[in-house]
mmCIF file with all atom_site columns, C-alpha atoms in Angstrom:
data_model
loop_
_atom_site.group_PDB
_atom_site.id
_atom_site.type_symbol
_atom_site.label_atom_id
_atom_site.label_alt_id
_atom_site.label_comp_id
_atom_site.label_asym_id
_atom_site.label_entity_id
_atom_site.label_seq_id
_atom_site.pdbx_PDB_ins_code
_atom_site.Cartn_x
_atom_site.Cartn_y
_atom_site.Cartn_z
_atom_site.occupancy
_atom_site.B_iso_or_equiv
_atom_site.pdbx_formal_charge
_atom_site.auth_seq_id
_atom_site.auth_comp_id
_atom_site.auth_asym_id
_atom_site.auth_atom_id
_atom_site.pdbx_PDB_model_num
ATOM 1   C CA . MET A 1 1   ? -109.027 185.303 -54.840 1.00 0.00 ? 54  MET A CA 1
ATOM 2   C CA . GLU A 1 2   ? -109.213 188.921 -55.580 1.00 0.00 ? 55  GLU A CA 1
ATOM 3   C CA . MET A 1 3   ? -106.501 191.637 -55.756 1.00 0.00 ? 56  MET A CA 1
ATOM 4   C CA . THR A 1 4   ? -106.181 194.346 -52.712 1.00 0.00 ? 57  THR A CA 1
ATOM 5   C CA . GLU A 1 5   ? -105.640 198.093 -54.399 1.00 0.00 ? 58  GLU A CA 1
ATOM 6   C CA . ALA A 1 6   ? -102.665 198.608 -52.237 1.00 0.00 ? 59  ALA A CA 1
ATOM 7   C CA . LYS A 1 7   ? -101.562 195.171 -54.381 1.00 0.00 ? 60  LYS A CA 1
ATOM 8   C CA . ARG A 1 8   ? -102.278 196.288 -57.323 1.00 0.00 ? 61  ARG A CA 1
ATOM 9   C CA . LEU A 1 9   ? -100.624 199.533 -57.600 1.00 0.00 ? 62  LEU A CA 1
ATOM 10  C CA . ALA A 1 10  ? -97.284  198.735 -55.686 1.00 0.00 ? 63  ALA A CA 1
ATOM 11  C CA . LEU A 1 11  ? -96.864  195.695 -58.590 1.00 0.00 ? 64  LEU A CA 1
ATOM 12  C CA . LYS A 1 12  ? -96.244  198.304 -60.304 1.00 0.00 ? 65  LYS A CA 1
ATOM 13  C CA . GLU A 1 13  ? -92.841  200.126 -58.340 1.00 0.00 ? 66  GLU A CA 1
ATOM 14  C CA . ARG A 1 14  ? -89.689  200.130 -59.301 1.00 0.00 ? 67  ARG A CA 1
ATOM 15  C CA . ARG A 1 15  ? -88.579  202.819 -57.069 1.00 0.00 ? 68  ARG A CA 1
ATOM 16  C CA . PHE A 1 16  ? -85.497  200.493 -54.539 1.00 0.00 ? 69  PHE A CA 1
ATOM 17  C CA . GLU A 1 17  ? -82.340  201.353 -52.683 1.00 0.00 ? 70  GLU A CA 1
ATOM 18  C CA . CYS A 1 18  ? -81.162  198.657 -49.982 1.00 0.00 ? 71  CYS A CA 1
ATOM 19  C CA . GLN A 1 19  ? -82.266  199.447 -46.275 1.00 0.00 ? 72  GLN A CA 1
ATOM 20  C CA . ASN A 1 20  ? -79.640  197.034 -45.196 1.00 0.00 ? 73  ASN A CA 1
ATOM 21  C CA . CYS A 1 21  ? -81.415  194.998 -42.845 1.00 0.00 ? 74  CYS A CA 1
ATOM 22  C CA . GLY A 1 22  ? -80.841  191.877 -43.800 1.00 0.00 ? 75  GLY A CA 1
ATOM 23  C CA . ILE A 1 23  ? -84.148  190.564 -44.500 1.00 0.00 ? 76  ILE A CA 1
ATOM 24  C CA . CYS A 1 24  ? -83.110  189.357 -47.797 1.00 0.00 ? 77  CYS A CA 1
ATOM 25  C CA . CYS A 1 25  ? -79.817  186.874 -46.464 1.00 0.00 ? 78  CYS A CA 1
ATOM 26  C CA . SER A 1 26  ? -81.849  185.506 -43.181 1.00 0.00 ? 79  SER A CA 1
ATOM 27  C CA . HIS A 1 27  ? -84.932  183.634 -44.379 1.00 0.00 ? 80  HIS A CA 1
ATOM 28  C CA . LYS A 1 28  ? -85.945  183.653 -47.911 1.00 0.00 ? 81  LYS A CA 1
ATOM 29  C CA . GLY A 1 29  ? -84.316  180.840 -49.145 1.00 0.00 ? 82  GLY A CA 1
ATOM 30  C CA . LEU A 1 30  ? -80.957  178.899 -51.089 1.00 0.00 ? 83  LEU A CA 1
ATOM 31  C CA . ILE A 1 31  ? -78.200  180.894 -52.574 1.00 0.00 ? 84  ILE A CA 1
ATOM 32  C CA . GLN A 1 32  ? -76.765  179.151 -55.921 1.00 0.00 ? 85  GLN A CA 1
ATOM 33  C CA . PRO A 1 33  ? -73.367  179.741 -56.422 1.00 0.00 ? 86  PRO A CA 1
ATOM 34  C CA . SER A 1 34  ? -72.292  179.484 -60.234 1.00 0.00 ? 87  SER A CA 1
ATOM 35  C CA . GLU A 1 35  ? -69.269  178.441 -60.425 1.00 0.00 ? 88  GLU A CA 1
ATOM 36  C CA . ASN A 1 36  ? -67.395  181.111 -61.429 1.00 0.00 ? 89  ASN A CA 1
ATOM 37  C CA . ASN A 1 37  ? -68.861  182.816 -57.716 1.00 0.00 ? 90  ASN A CA 1
ATOM 38  C CA . ILE A 1 38  ? -67.069  180.007 -56.296 1.00 0.00 ? 91  ILE A CA 1
ATOM 39  C CA . HIS A 1 39  ? -63.812  180.461 -57.672 1.00 0.00 ? 92  HIS A CA 1
ATOM 40  C CA . GLU A 1 40  ? -64.449  184.820 -57.191 1.00 0.00 ? 93  GLU A CA 1
ATOM 41  C CA . LEU A 1 41  ? -65.005  184.464 -53.782 1.00 0.00 ? 94  LEU A CA 1
ATOM 42  C CA . ALA A 1 42  ? -62.620  181.341 -53.057 1.00 0.00 ? 95  ALA A CA 1
ATOM 43  C CA . LYS A 1 43  ? -60.034  184.339 -54.352 1.00 0.00 ? 96  LYS A CA 1
ATOM 44  C CA . TYR A 1 44  ? -61.133  186.594 -52.941 1.00 0.00 ? 97  TYR A CA 1
ATOM 45  C CA . LEU A 1 45  ? -60.893  185.049 -48.988 1.00 0.00 ? 98  LEU A CA 1
ATOM 46  C CA . LYS A 1 46  ? -57.392  183.931 -49.796 1.00 0.00 ? 99  LYS A CA 1
ATOM 47  C CA . ILE A 1 47  ? -58.675  179.444 -50.372 1.00 0.00 ? 100 ILE A CA 1
ATOM 48  C CA . SER A 1 48  ? -58.907  177.278 -53.066 1.00 0.00 ? 101 SER A CA 1
ATOM 49  C CA . GLU A 1 49  ? -61.915  176.306 -54.209 1.00 0.00 ? 102 GLU A CA 1
ATOM 50  C CA . TRP A 1 50  ? -61.798  172.712 -52.823 1.00 0.00 ? 103 TRP A CA 1
ATOM 51  C CA . SER A 1 51  ? -61.432  174.818 -49.140 1.00 0.00 ? 104 SER A CA 1
ATOM 52  C CA . PHE A 1 52  ? -64.403  177.296 -49.897 1.00 0.00 ? 105 PHE A CA 1
ATOM 53  C CA . ALA A 1 53  ? -66.542  173.935 -51.252 1.00 0.00 ? 106 ALA A CA 1
ATOM 54  C CA . ILE A 1 54  ? -65.707  172.032 -47.756 1.00 0.00 ? 107 ILE A CA 1
ATOM 55  C CA . ARG A 1 55  ? -66.831  175.206 -46.073 1.00 0.00 ? 108 ARG A CA 1
ATOM 56  C CA . TYR A 1 56  ? -69.288  177.499 -47.051 1.00 0.00 ? 109 TYR A CA 1
ATOM 57  C CA . LEU A 1 57  ? -71.322  174.947 -49.880 1.00 0.00 ? 110 LEU A CA 1
ATOM 58  C CA . GLN A 1 58  ? -73.673  172.327 -48.931 1.00 0.00 ? 111 GLN A CA 1
ATOM 59  C CA . GLU A 1 59  ? -75.488  169.279 -51.397 1.00 0.00 ? 112 GLU A CA 1
ATOM 60  C CA . ILE A 1 60  ? -78.998  169.937 -50.583 1.00 0.00 ? 113 ILE A CA 1
ATOM 61  C CA . TYR A 1 61  ? -82.379  168.498 -52.422 1.00 0.00 ? 114 TYR A CA 1
ATOM 62  C CA . ASP A 1 62  ? -84.669  170.653 -54.233 1.00 0.00 ? 115 ASP A CA 1
ATOM 63  C CA . PRO A 1 63  ? -87.788  168.760 -54.517 1.00 0.00 ? 116 PRO A CA 1
ATOM 64  C CA . GLN A 1 64  ? -89.498  170.938 -57.185 1.00 0.00 ? 117 GLN A CA 1
ATOM 65  C CA . LEU A 1 65  ? -86.600  169.974 -59.317 1.00 0.00 ? 118 LEU A CA 1
ATOM 66  C CA . ASP A 1 66  ? -86.240  166.522 -58.504 1.00 0.00 ? 119 ASP A CA 1
ATOM 67  C CA . ALA A 1 67  ? -82.466  166.645 -57.706 1.00 0.00 ? 120 ALA A CA 1
ATOM 68  C CA . TYR A 1 68  ? -79.760  167.945 -55.179 1.00 0.00 ? 121 TYR A CA 1
ATOM 69  C CA . ILE A 1 69  ? -78.678  171.251 -55.574 1.00 0.00 ? 122 ILE A CA 1
ATOM 70  C CA . LEU A 1 70  ? -75.160  173.200 -54.844 1.00 0.00 ? 123 LEU A CA 1
ATOM 71  C CA . ALA A 1 71  ? -75.862  175.943 -52.301 1.00 0.00 ? 124 ALA A CA 1
ATOM 72  C CA . PHE A 1 72  ? -74.428  177.733 -50.255 1.00 0.00 ? 125 PHE A CA 1
ATOM 73  C CA . LYS A 1 73  ? -74.324  176.749 -46.452 1.00 0.00 ? 126 LYS A CA 1
ATOM 74  C CA . THR A 1 74  ? -76.534  178.813 -44.695 1.00 0.00 ? 127 THR A CA 1
ATOM 75  C CA . ASN A 1 75  ? -76.408  180.538 -41.203 1.00 0.00 ? 128 ASN A CA 1
ATOM 76  C CA . ASN A 1 76  ? -78.893  178.924 -39.010 1.00 0.00 ? 129 ASN A CA 1
ATOM 77  C CA . PRO A 1 77  ? -78.438  175.673 -38.307 1.00 0.00 ? 130 PRO A CA 1
ATOM 78  C CA . HIS A 1 78  ? -81.730  174.922 -37.321 1.00 0.00 ? 131 HIS A CA 1
ATOM 79  C CA . ASP A 1 79  ? -83.329  175.200 -40.611 1.00 0.00 ? 132 ASP A CA 1
ATOM 80  C CA . PRO A 1 80  ? -80.780  174.147 -44.442 1.00 0.00 ? 133 PRO A CA 1
ATOM 81  C CA . LYS A 1 81  ? -82.953  175.892 -46.734 1.00 0.00 ? 134 LYS A CA 1
ATOM 82  C CA . ASN A 1 82  ? -83.372  179.683 -45.259 1.00 0.00 ? 135 ASN A CA 1
ATOM 83  C CA . GLY A 1 83  ? -80.419  182.454 -44.251 1.00 0.00 ? 136 GLY A CA 1
ATOM 84  C CA . CYS A 1 84  ? -76.892  182.893 -46.169 1.00 0.00 ? 137 CYS A CA 1
ATOM 85  C CA . ILE A 1 85  ? -74.176  182.017 -44.616 1.00 0.00 ? 138 ILE A CA 1
ATOM 86  C CA . PHE A 1 86  ? -71.914  184.958 -45.020 1.00 0.00 ? 139 PHE A CA 1
ATOM 87  C CA . HIS A 1 87  ? -74.718  186.953 -43.101 1.00 0.00 ? 140 HIS A CA 1
ATOM 88  C CA . PHE A 1 88  ? -75.106  188.037 -39.984 1.00 0.00 ? 141 PHE A CA 1
ATOM 89  C CA . GLY A 1 89  ? -77.668  190.019 -38.533 1.00 0.00 ? 142 GLY A CA 1
ATOM 90  C CA . SER A 1 90  ? -77.756  193.012 -41.198 1.00 0.00 ? 143 SER A CA 1
ATOM 91  C CA . PHE A 1 91  ? -74.290  192.442 -42.270 1.00 0.00 ? 144 PHE A CA 1
ATOM 92  C CA . CYS A 1 92  ? -72.836  190.873 -45.055 1.00 0.00 ? 145 CYS A CA 1
ATOM 93  C CA . ALA A 1 93  ? -68.933  189.588 -45.157 1.00 0.00 ? 146 ALA A CA 1
ATOM 94  C CA . ILE A 1 94  ? -69.054  189.274 -48.726 1.00 0.00 ? 147 ILE A CA 1
ATOM 95  C CA . TYR A 1 95  ? -71.471  192.715 -49.738 1.00 0.00 ? 148 TYR A CA 1
ATOM 96  C CA . ASN A 1 96  ? -68.448  194.732 -50.760 1.00 0.00 ? 149 ASN A CA 1
ATOM 97  C CA . SER A 1 97  ? -66.514  191.806 -53.017 1.00 0.00 ? 150 SER A CA 1
ATOM 98  C CA . CYS A 1 98  ? -67.510  189.705 -55.661 1.00 0.00 ? 151 CYS A CA 1
ATOM 99  C CA . ARG A 1 99  ? -71.599  188.846 -53.960 1.00 0.00 ? 152 ARG A CA 1
ATOM 100 C CA . THR A 1 100 ? -73.842  185.747 -55.979 1.00 0.00 ? 153 THR A CA 1
ATOM 101 C CA . ASP A 1 101 ? -75.304  186.436 -58.986 1.00 0.00 ? 154 ASP A CA 1
ATOM 102 C CA . LEU A 1 102 ? -78.958  186.498 -56.813 1.00 0.00 ? 155 LEU A CA 1
ATOM 103 C CA . CYS A 1 103 ? -77.547  189.151 -54.853 1.00 0.00 ? 156 CYS A CA 1
ATOM 104 C CA . LYS A 1 104 ? -76.299  191.674 -57.795 1.00 0.00 ? 157 LYS A CA 1
ATOM 105 C CA . VAL A 1 105 ? -80.024  191.175 -59.380 1.00 0.00 ? 158 VAL A CA 1
ATOM 106 C CA . PHE A 1 106 ? -81.829  191.485 -55.647 1.00 0.00 ? 159 PHE A CA 1
ATOM 107 C CA . PRO A 1 107 ? -84.274  192.556 -55.796 1.00 0.00 ? 160 PRO A CA 1
ATOM 108 C CA . TRP A 1 108 ? -85.359  192.772 -59.577 1.00 0.00 ? 161 TRP A CA 1
ATOM 109 C CA . ASN A 1 109 ? -85.194  188.643 -60.182 1.00 0.00 ? 162 ASN A CA 1
ATOM 110 C CA . HIS A 1 110 ? -88.932  189.209 -58.301 1.00 0.00 ? 163 HIS A CA 1
ATOM 111 C CA . PHE A 1 111 ? -89.719  191.895 -61.160 1.00 0.00 ? 164 PHE A CA 1
ATOM 112 C CA . ASP A 1 112 ? -91.639  190.613 -63.818 1.00 0.00 ? 165 ASP A CA 1
ATOM 113 C CA . ILE A 1 113 ? -90.029  192.795 -67.191 1.00 0.00 ? 166 ILE A CA 1
ATOM 114 C CA . LYS A 1 114 ? -93.072  191.357 -69.412 1.00 0.00 ? 167 LYS A CA 1
ATOM 115 C CA . LYS A 1 115 ? -95.452  192.357 -66.794 1.00 0.00 ? 168 LYS A CA 1
ATOM 116 C CA . GLU A 1 116 ? -93.536  194.967 -65.409 1.00 0.00 ? 169 GLU A CA 1
ATOM 117 C CA . GLU A 1 117 ? -94.839  194.703 -61.922 1.00 0.00 ? 170 GLU A CA 1
ATOM 118 C CA . TRP A 1 118 ? -93.144  192.166 -59.027 1.00 0.00 ? 171 TRP A CA 1
ATOM 119 C CA . SER A 1 119 ? -93.988  188.784 -58.453 1.00 0.00 ? 172 SER A CA 1
ATOM 120 C CA . PRO A 1 120 ? -97.324  188.170 -56.365 1.00 0.00 ? 173 PRO A CA 1
ATOM 121 C CA . GLY A 1 121 ? -95.846  186.378 -53.328 1.00 0.00 ? 174 GLY A CA 1
ATOM 122 C CA . PHE A 1 122 ? -93.281  188.926 -53.055 1.00 0.00 ? 175 PHE A CA 1
ATOM 123 C CA . VAL A 1 123 ? -96.153  192.092 -52.543 1.00 0.00 ? 176 VAL A CA 1
ATOM 124 C CA . TYR A 1 124 ? -98.734  192.263 -49.439 1.00 0.00 ? 177 TYR A CA 1
ATOM 125 C CA . ASP A 1 125 ? -101.954 192.594 -49.083 1.00 0.00 ? 178 ASP A CA 1
ATOM 126 C CA . ASN A 1 126 ? -101.360 195.851 -47.787 1.00 0.00 ? 179 ASN A CA 1
ATOM 127 C CA . GLY A 1 127 ? -98.586  196.442 -50.642 1.00 0.00 ? 180 GLY A CA 1
ATOM 128 C CA . THR A 1 128 ? -96.184  196.457 -48.482 1.00 0.00 ? 181 THR A CA 1
ATOM 129 C CA . PHE A 1 129 ? -93.125  194.514 -49.616 1.00 0.00 ? 182 PHE A CA 1
ATOM 130 C CA . TRP A 1 130 ? -90.701  192.173 -47.645 1.00 0.00 ? 183 TRP A CA 1
ATOM 131 C CA . CYS A 1 131 ? -88.221  194.085 -48.593 1.00 0.00 ? 184 CYS A CA 1
ATOM 132 C CA . GLN A 1 132 ? -88.213  196.994 -47.484 1.00 0.00 ? 185 GLN A CA 1
ATOM 133 C CA . GLY A 1 133 ? -85.846  198.622 -49.698 1.00 0.00 ? 186 GLY A CA 1
ATOM 134 C CA . ILE A 1 134 ? -88.483  198.355 -52.456 1.00 0.00 ? 187 ILE A CA 1
ATOM 135 C CA . GLY A 1 135 ? -90.351  201.664 -52.615 1.00 0.00 ? 188 GLY A CA 1
ATOM 136 C CA . LYS A 1 136 ? -87.442  203.649 -51.642 1.00 0.00 ? 189 LYS A CA 1
ATOM 137 C CA . GLY A 1 137 ? -84.890  206.048 -53.506 1.00 0.00 ? 190 GLY A CA 1
ATOM 138 C CA . ARG A 1 138 ? -84.897  206.171 -57.059 1.00 0.00 ? 191 ARG A CA 1
ATOM 139 C CA . GLU A 1 139 ? -86.631  205.205 -59.955 1.00 0.00 ? 192 GLU A CA 1
ATOM 140 C CA . TRP A 1 140 ? -85.249  202.616 -62.491 1.00 0.00 ? 193 TRP A CA 1
ATOM 141 C CA . SER A 1 141 ? -86.465  202.155 -65.812 1.00 0.00 ? 194 SER A CA 1
ATOM 142 C CA . ILE A 1 142 ? -87.576  199.137 -67.473 1.00 0.00 ? 195 ILE A CA 1
ATOM 143 C CA . ASP A 1 143 ? -84.354  198.702 -69.397 1.00 0.00 ? 196 ASP A CA 1
ATOM 144 C CA . GLU A 1 144 ? -82.345  199.759 -66.259 1.00 0.00 ? 197 GLU A CA 1
ATOM 145 C CA . ILE A 1 145 ? -84.174  196.540 -65.022 1.00 0.00 ? 198 ILE A CA 1
ATOM 146 C CA . ARG A 1 146 ? -83.995  194.847 -68.047 1.00 0.00 ? 199 ARG A CA 1
ATOM 147 C CA . GLN A 1 147 ? -80.194  195.410 -68.579 1.00 0.00 ? 200 GLN A CA 1
ATOM 148 C CA . LEU A 1 148 ? -79.310  193.842 -65.319 1.00 0.00 ? 201 LEU A CA 1
ATOM 149 C CA . LYS A 1 149 ? -81.548  190.797 -65.903 1.00 0.00 ? 202 LYS A CA 1
ATOM 150 C CA . GLU A 1 150 ? -80.229  190.331 -68.990 1.00 0.00 ? 203 GLU A CA 1
ATOM 151 C CA . LYS A 1 151 ? -76.304  190.583 -67.309 1.00 0.00 ? 204 LYS A CA 1
ATOM 152 C CA . TYR A 1 152 ? -77.595  187.135 -65.494 1.00 0.00 ? 205 TYR A CA 1
ATOM 153 C CA . THR A 1 153 ? -79.508  185.097 -67.147 1.00 0.00 ? 206 THR A CA 1
ATOM 154 C CA . ASN A 1 154 ? -79.404  182.607 -64.504 1.00 0.00 ? 207 ASN A CA 1
ATOM 155 C CA . ILE A 1 155 ? -81.941  184.583 -61.882 1.00 0.00 ? 208 ILE A CA 1
ATOM 156 C CA . GLY A 1 156 ? -85.377  185.304 -61.473 1.00 0.00 ? 209 GLY A CA 1
ATOM 157 C CA . PHE A 1 157 ? -88.279  184.963 -63.771 1.00 0.00 ? 210 PHE A CA 1
ATOM 158 C CA . GLY A 1 158 ? -86.913  183.148 -66.929 1.00 0.00 ? 211 GLY A CA 1
ATOM 159 C CA . PHE A 1 159 ? -84.200  181.758 -66.172 1.00 0.00 ? 212 PHE A CA 1
ATOM 160 C CA . LYS A 1 160 ? -81.465  179.508 -67.580 1.00 0.00 ? 213 LYS A CA 1
ATOM 161 C CA . ARG A 1 161 ? -80.481  177.346 -64.443 1.00 0.00 ? 214 ARG A CA 1
ATOM 162 C CA . GLN A 1 162 ? -76.869  176.519 -65.614 1.00 0.00 ? 215 GLN A CA 1
ATOM 163 C CA . ILE A 1 163 ? -75.781  172.209 -65.160 1.00 0.00 ? 216 ILE A CA 1
#
């Protein structure tokens, strides 16, 4: 299938500013916190890690890995794989605290530094993004994106899964 010119141009876009729309948090998959994320979030919420795990985490089967993973429960009772439990409308209850590594690196987890472009599924054929903040705000340099992705190596292209 041939790529549209609009999509080809959009793949090189590096401007981003969060629009607080909440789309990234509401339906785009599971959030898998690291051990450090769990520790920091439990501390922020002033509860034990055990209580945090019972209230906010779920063990769910990932067919791609053929294994069970630990992920946030969702705010969608009909779909245990979509929507962050800390997301309400366009509000994130932990935004100004110790968000997960994925939240800190988003949307750059969808950006392949080697190709200097977005993953194709992140961009629609008409050149728009499912993330409304792409194409707005300041332009990020490749070095800034690289530094952010190197800081959170367990997220995005070439990730190193935590075991």
